[in-house]
Coordinates of C-alpha atoms in Angstrom, one line a residue:
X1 CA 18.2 12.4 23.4
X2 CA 20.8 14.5 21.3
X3 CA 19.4 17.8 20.7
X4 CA 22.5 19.4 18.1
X5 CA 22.0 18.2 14.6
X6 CA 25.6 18.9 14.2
X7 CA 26.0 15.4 15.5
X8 CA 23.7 13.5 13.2
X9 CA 25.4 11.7 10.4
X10 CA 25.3 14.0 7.5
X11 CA 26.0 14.0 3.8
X12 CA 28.9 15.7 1.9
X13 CA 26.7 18.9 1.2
X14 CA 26.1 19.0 5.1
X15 CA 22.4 17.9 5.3
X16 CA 21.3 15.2 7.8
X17 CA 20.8 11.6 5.9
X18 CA 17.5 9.4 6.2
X19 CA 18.7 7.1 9.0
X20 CA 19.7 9.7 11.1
X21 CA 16.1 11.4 11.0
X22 CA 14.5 8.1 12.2
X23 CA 14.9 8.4 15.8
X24 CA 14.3 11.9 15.9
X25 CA 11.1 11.0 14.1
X26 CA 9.6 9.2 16.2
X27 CA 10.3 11.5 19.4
X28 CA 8.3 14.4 18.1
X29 CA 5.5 11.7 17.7
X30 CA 5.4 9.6 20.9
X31 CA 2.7 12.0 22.3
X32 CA 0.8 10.1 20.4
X33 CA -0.9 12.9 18.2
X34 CA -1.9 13.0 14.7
X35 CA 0.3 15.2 12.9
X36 CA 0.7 15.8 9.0
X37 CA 4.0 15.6 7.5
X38 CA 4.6 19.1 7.6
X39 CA 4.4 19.1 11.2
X40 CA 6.8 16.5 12.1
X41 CA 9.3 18.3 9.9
X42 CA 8.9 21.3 11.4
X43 CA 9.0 19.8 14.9
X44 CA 12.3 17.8 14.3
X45 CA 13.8 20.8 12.6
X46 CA 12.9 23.0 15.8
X47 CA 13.9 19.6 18.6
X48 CA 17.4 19.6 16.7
X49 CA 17.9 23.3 16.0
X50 CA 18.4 22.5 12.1
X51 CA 18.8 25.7 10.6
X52 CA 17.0 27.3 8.0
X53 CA 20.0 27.1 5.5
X54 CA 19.9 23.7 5.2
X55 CA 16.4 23.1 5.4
X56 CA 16.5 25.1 2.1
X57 CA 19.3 23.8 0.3
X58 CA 17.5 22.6 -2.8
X59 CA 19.0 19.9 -5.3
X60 CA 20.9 22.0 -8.4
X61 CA 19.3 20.1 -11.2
X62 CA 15.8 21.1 -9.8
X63 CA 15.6 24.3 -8.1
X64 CA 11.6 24.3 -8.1
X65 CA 11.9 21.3 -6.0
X66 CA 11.4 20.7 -2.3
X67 CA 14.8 20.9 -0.4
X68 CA 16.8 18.0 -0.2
X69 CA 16.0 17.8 3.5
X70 CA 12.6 17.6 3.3
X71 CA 13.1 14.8 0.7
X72 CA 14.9 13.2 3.1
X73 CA 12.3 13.0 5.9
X74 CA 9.9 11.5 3.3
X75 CA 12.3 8.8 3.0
X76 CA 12.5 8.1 6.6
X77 CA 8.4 8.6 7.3
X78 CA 8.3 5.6 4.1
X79 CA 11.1 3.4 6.1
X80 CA 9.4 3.6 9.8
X81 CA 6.0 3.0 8.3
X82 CA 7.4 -0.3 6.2
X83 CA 7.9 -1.3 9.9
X84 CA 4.6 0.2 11.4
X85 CA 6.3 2.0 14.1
X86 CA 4.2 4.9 12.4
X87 CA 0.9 4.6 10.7
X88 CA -1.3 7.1 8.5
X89 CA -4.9 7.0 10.1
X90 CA -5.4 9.4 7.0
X91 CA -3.5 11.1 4.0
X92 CA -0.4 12.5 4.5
X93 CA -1.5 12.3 8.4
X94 CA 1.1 10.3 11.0
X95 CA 0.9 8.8 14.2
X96 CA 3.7 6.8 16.5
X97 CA 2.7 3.0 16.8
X98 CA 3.3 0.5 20.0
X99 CA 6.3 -0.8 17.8
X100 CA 7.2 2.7 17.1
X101 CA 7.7 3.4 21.1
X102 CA 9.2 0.1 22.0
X103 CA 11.7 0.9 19.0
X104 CA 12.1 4.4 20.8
X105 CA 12.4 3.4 23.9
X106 CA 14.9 0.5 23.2
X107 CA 17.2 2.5 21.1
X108 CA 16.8 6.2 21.4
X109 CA 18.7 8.1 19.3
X110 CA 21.0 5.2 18.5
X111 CA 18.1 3.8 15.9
X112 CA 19.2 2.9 12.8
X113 CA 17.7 1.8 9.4
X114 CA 19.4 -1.4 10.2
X115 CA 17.4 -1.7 13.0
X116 CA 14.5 -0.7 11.6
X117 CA 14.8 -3.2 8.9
X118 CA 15.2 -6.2 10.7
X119 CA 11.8 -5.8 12.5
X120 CA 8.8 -8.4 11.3
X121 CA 6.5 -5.6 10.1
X122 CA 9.6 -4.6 7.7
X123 CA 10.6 -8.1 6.4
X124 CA 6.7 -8.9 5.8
X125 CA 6.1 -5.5 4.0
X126 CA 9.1 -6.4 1.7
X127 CA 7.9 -9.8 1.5
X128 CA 4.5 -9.1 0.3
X129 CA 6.3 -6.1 -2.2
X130 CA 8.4 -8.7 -3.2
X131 CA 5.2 -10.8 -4.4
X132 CA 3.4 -7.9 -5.9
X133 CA 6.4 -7.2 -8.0
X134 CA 7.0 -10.7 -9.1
X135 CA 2.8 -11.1 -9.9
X136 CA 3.4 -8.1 -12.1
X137 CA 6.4 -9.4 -13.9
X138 CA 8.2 -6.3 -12.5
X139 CA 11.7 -6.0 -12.3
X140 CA 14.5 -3.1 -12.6
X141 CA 17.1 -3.4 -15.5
X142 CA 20.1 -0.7 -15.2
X143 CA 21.3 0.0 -18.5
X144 CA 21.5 3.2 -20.2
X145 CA 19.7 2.9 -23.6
X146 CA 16.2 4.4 -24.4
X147 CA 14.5 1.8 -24.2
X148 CA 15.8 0.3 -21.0
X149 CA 15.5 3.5 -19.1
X150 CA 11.2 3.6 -20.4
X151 CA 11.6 0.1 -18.8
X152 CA 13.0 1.5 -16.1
X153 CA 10.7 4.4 -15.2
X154 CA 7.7 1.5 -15.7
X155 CA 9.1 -0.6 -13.0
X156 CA 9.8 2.0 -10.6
X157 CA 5.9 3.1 -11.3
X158 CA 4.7 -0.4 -10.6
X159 CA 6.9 -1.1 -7.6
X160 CA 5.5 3.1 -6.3
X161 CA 1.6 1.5 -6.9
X162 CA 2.5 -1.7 -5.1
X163 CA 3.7 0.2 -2.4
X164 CA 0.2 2.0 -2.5
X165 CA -1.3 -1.5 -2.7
X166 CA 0.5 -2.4 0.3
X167 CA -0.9 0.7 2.0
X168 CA -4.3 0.1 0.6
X169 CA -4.5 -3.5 2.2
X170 CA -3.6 -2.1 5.5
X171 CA -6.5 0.5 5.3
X172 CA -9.0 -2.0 4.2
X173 CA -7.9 -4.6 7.2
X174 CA -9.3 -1.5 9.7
X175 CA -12.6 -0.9 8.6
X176 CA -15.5 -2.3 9.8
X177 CA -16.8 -6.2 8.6
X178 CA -20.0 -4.6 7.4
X179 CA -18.5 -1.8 5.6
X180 CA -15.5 -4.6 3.8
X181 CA -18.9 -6.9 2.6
X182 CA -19.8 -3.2 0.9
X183 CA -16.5 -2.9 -0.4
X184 CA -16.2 -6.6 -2.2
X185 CA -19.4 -6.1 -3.9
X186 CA -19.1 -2.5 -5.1
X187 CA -15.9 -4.2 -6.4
X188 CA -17.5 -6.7 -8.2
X189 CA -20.0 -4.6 -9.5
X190 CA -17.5 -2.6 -10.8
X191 CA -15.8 -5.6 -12.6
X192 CA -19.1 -5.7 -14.2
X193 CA -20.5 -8.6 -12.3
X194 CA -24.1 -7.0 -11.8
X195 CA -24.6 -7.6 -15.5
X196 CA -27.2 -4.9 -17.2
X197 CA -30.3 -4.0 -15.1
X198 CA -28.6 -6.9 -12.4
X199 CA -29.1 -6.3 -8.7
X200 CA -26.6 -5.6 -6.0
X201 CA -26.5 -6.1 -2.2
X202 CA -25.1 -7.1 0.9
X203 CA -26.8 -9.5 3.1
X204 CA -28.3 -8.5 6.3
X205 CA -25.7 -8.0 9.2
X206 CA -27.1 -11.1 11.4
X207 CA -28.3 -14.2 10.8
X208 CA -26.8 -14.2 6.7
X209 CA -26.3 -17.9 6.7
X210 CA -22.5 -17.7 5.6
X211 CA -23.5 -15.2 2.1
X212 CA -22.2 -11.9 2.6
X213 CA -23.3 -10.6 -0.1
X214 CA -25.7 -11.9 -3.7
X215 CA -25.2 -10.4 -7.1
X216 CA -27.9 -11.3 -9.3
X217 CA -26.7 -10.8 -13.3
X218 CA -29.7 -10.5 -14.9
X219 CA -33.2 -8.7 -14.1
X220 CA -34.9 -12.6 -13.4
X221 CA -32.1 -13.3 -11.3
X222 CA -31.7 -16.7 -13.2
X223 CA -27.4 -16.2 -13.0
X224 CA -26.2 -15.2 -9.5
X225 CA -23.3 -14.8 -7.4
X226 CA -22.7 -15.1 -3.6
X227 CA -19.7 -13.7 -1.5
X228 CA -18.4 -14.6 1.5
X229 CA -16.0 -12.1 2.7
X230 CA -13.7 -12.6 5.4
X231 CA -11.5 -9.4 7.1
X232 CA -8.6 -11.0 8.5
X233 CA -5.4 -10.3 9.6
X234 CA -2.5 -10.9 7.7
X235 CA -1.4 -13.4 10.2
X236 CA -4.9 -15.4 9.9
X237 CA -4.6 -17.9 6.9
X238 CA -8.0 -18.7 5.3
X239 CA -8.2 -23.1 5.8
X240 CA -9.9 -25.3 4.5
X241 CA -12.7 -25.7 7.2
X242 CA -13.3 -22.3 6.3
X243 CA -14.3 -22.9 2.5
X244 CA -16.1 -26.4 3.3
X245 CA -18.2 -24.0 5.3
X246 CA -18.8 -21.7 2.6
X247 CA -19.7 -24.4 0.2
X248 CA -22.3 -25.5 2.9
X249 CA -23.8 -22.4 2.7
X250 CA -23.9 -22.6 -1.0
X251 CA -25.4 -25.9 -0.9
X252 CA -28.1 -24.6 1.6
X253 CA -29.2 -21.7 -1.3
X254 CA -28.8 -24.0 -4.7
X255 CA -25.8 -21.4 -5.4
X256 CA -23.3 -23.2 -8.5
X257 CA -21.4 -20.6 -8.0
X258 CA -19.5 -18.4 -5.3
X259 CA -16.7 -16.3 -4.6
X260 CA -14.6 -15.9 -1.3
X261 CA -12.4 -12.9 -0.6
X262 CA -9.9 -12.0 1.8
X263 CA -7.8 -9.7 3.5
X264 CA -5.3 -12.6 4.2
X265 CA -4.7 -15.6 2.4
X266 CA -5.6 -19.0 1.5
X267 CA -3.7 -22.3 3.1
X268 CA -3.1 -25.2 0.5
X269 CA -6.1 -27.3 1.2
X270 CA -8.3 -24.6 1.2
X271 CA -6.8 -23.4 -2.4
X272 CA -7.4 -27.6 -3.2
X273 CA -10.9 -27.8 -1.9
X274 CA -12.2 -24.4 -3.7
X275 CA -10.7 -25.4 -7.1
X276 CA -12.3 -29.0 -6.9
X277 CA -15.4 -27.5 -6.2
X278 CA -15.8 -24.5 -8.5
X279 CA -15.3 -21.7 -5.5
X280 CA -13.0 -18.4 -6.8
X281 CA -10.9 -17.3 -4.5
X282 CA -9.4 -13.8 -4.0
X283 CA -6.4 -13.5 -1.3
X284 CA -5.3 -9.8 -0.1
X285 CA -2.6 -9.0 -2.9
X286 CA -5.6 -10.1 -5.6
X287 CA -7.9 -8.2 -3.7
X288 CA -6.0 -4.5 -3.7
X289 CA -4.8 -5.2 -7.3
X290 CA -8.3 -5.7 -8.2
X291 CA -9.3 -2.7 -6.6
X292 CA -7.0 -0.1 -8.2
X293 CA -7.2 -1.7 -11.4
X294 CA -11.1 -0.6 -11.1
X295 CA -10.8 1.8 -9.2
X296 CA -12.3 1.2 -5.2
X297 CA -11.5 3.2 -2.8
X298 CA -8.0 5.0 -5.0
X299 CA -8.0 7.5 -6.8
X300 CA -5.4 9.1 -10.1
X301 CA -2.6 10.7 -8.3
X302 CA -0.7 12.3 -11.3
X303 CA 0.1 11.3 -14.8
X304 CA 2.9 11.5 -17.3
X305 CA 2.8 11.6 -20.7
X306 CA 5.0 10.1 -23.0
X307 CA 5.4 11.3 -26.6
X308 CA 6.6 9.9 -30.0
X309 CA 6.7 10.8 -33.8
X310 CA 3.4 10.4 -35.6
X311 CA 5.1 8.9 -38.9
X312 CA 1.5 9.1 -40.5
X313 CA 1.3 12.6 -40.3
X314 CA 4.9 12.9 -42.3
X315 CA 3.8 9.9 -45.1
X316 CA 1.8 13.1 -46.3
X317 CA 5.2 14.7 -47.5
X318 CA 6.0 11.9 -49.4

């Protein structure tokens, strides 16, 4: 493995590029430790001897900013977890993947973004941002007028939260079955499904009978909802089977009404059945687009405000 940045491939200002910080990645993280971001900087910087003069070169237009470098190594942490050969147990935390040491040990320092994005973990990321984007009627438009460039800085900030979304979906496919039946109901409750003075809960662990969890709208519990909540991979597509069960279990409680969510998604016939017989369904996109829009399990990173003239204020003058 090359240890002399001097042979990475490097920008006109001298500093390494993404692609070339991928392999190098990757090698101070096959231990398998969980490192923040900071760390793996610092360790790549020491593995390749990168100097501290370019680790500080800084872009002109925004001296207060991190160095270009360390911008740089964000990019490349983003690209290698698109393709899960990292992942982020927690924030701003990293850890190599089995895909991440295959990729390592097949290609060394000779990885390249190319590489990297012809995986399946990368093509399905973009896939699924792809379908986030196009569900929010999100696209980029490169012109240079004021209004265009507010459209422009929207899109990017939808295409950034889908990218979280993505993330998000990921986390929620980890936790525990009992812990996701929690999570769909605090999310409905927070959609306002409990109603005023309604009542909450998921079902017991064994033995539920298909309901995962009951809302009951109102204090007499004369309006009530039942979940059945399925964790699933992304590979594991939600059939039809699976909803005639549901709707069986329905049956068995005199429900009229129920909602199925999952971390994957639904086939056609299951989609078909559910509609003809009154069941809502909620795939993995709908699921992590629910959640930040209420709230679950996110939280406000930053915001940015945006200003304009208060012509009221001025129809005094007049």
């Amino acid at each position: 493995m090359n240890r002399d940045w001097q042979k990475l491939k490097k920008s006109s200002n001298q500093i390494p590029t993404n692609e070339s910080l991928l392999p190098y990645i990757l090698e101070v993280l096959k231990n398998g430790e969980e490192v923040t971001n900071q760390v793996v900087i610092k360790r790549v910087n020491e593995f390749l001897k990168i100097p501290e003069s370019i680790s500080a070169i800084k872009y002109p237009k925004y001296p207060d900013s991190e160095g270009i470098l360390t911008n740089r190594f964000s990019f490349a942490l983003s690209t290698l977890y698109k393709a899960k050969a990292i992942e982020r147990p927690n924030r701003g935390i990293y850890k190599i993947t089995e895909e991440g040491l295959s990729l390592l040990n097949q290609f060394g320092e000779n990885l390249t973004k190319k590489i990297v994005e012809q995986q399946p973990s990368y093509k399905e990321y973009m896939e699924e941002l792809a379908v986030r984007n196009e569900r929010s009627g999100n696209r980029l438009i490169l012109k240079n007028d004021s209004k265009t460039i507010n459209n422009e800085v929207e899109a990017l900030i939808t295409t950034q939260n889908n990218e979280v979304a993505i993330e998000l979906l990921d986390k929620v496919r980890l936790v525990e079955p009992y812990f996701f039946e929690k999570l769909v109901v605090d999310l409905l409750v927070s959609m306002g499904y409990s109603g005023e003075n309604g009542e909450a809960k998921v079902t017991s662990r064994t033995n539920d009978g298909g309901i995962d969890g009951i809302i009951n709208q109102d204090p007499l519990g004369t309006s009530t909802v039942y979940i059945q909540a399925k964790r699933y991979k992304e590979s594991n597509t939600v059939s039809r089977p699976d909803i005639q069960s549901f709707y069986g279990a329905l049956a068995g409680v005199n429900a009229d009404r129920g909602v199925f969510i999952t971390t994957s998604k639904f086939s056609i016939g299951a989609q078909e059945f559910a509609k003809n017989q009154g069941i809502v369904l909620i795939d993995g996109i709908k699921l992590t687009e629910l959640m930040m829009q209420y709230s679950v399990g996110i939280e406000e990173a930053k915001v940015y405000k945006q200003f304009r003239i208060n012509n009221d204020y001025f129809e005094e003058n007049t």
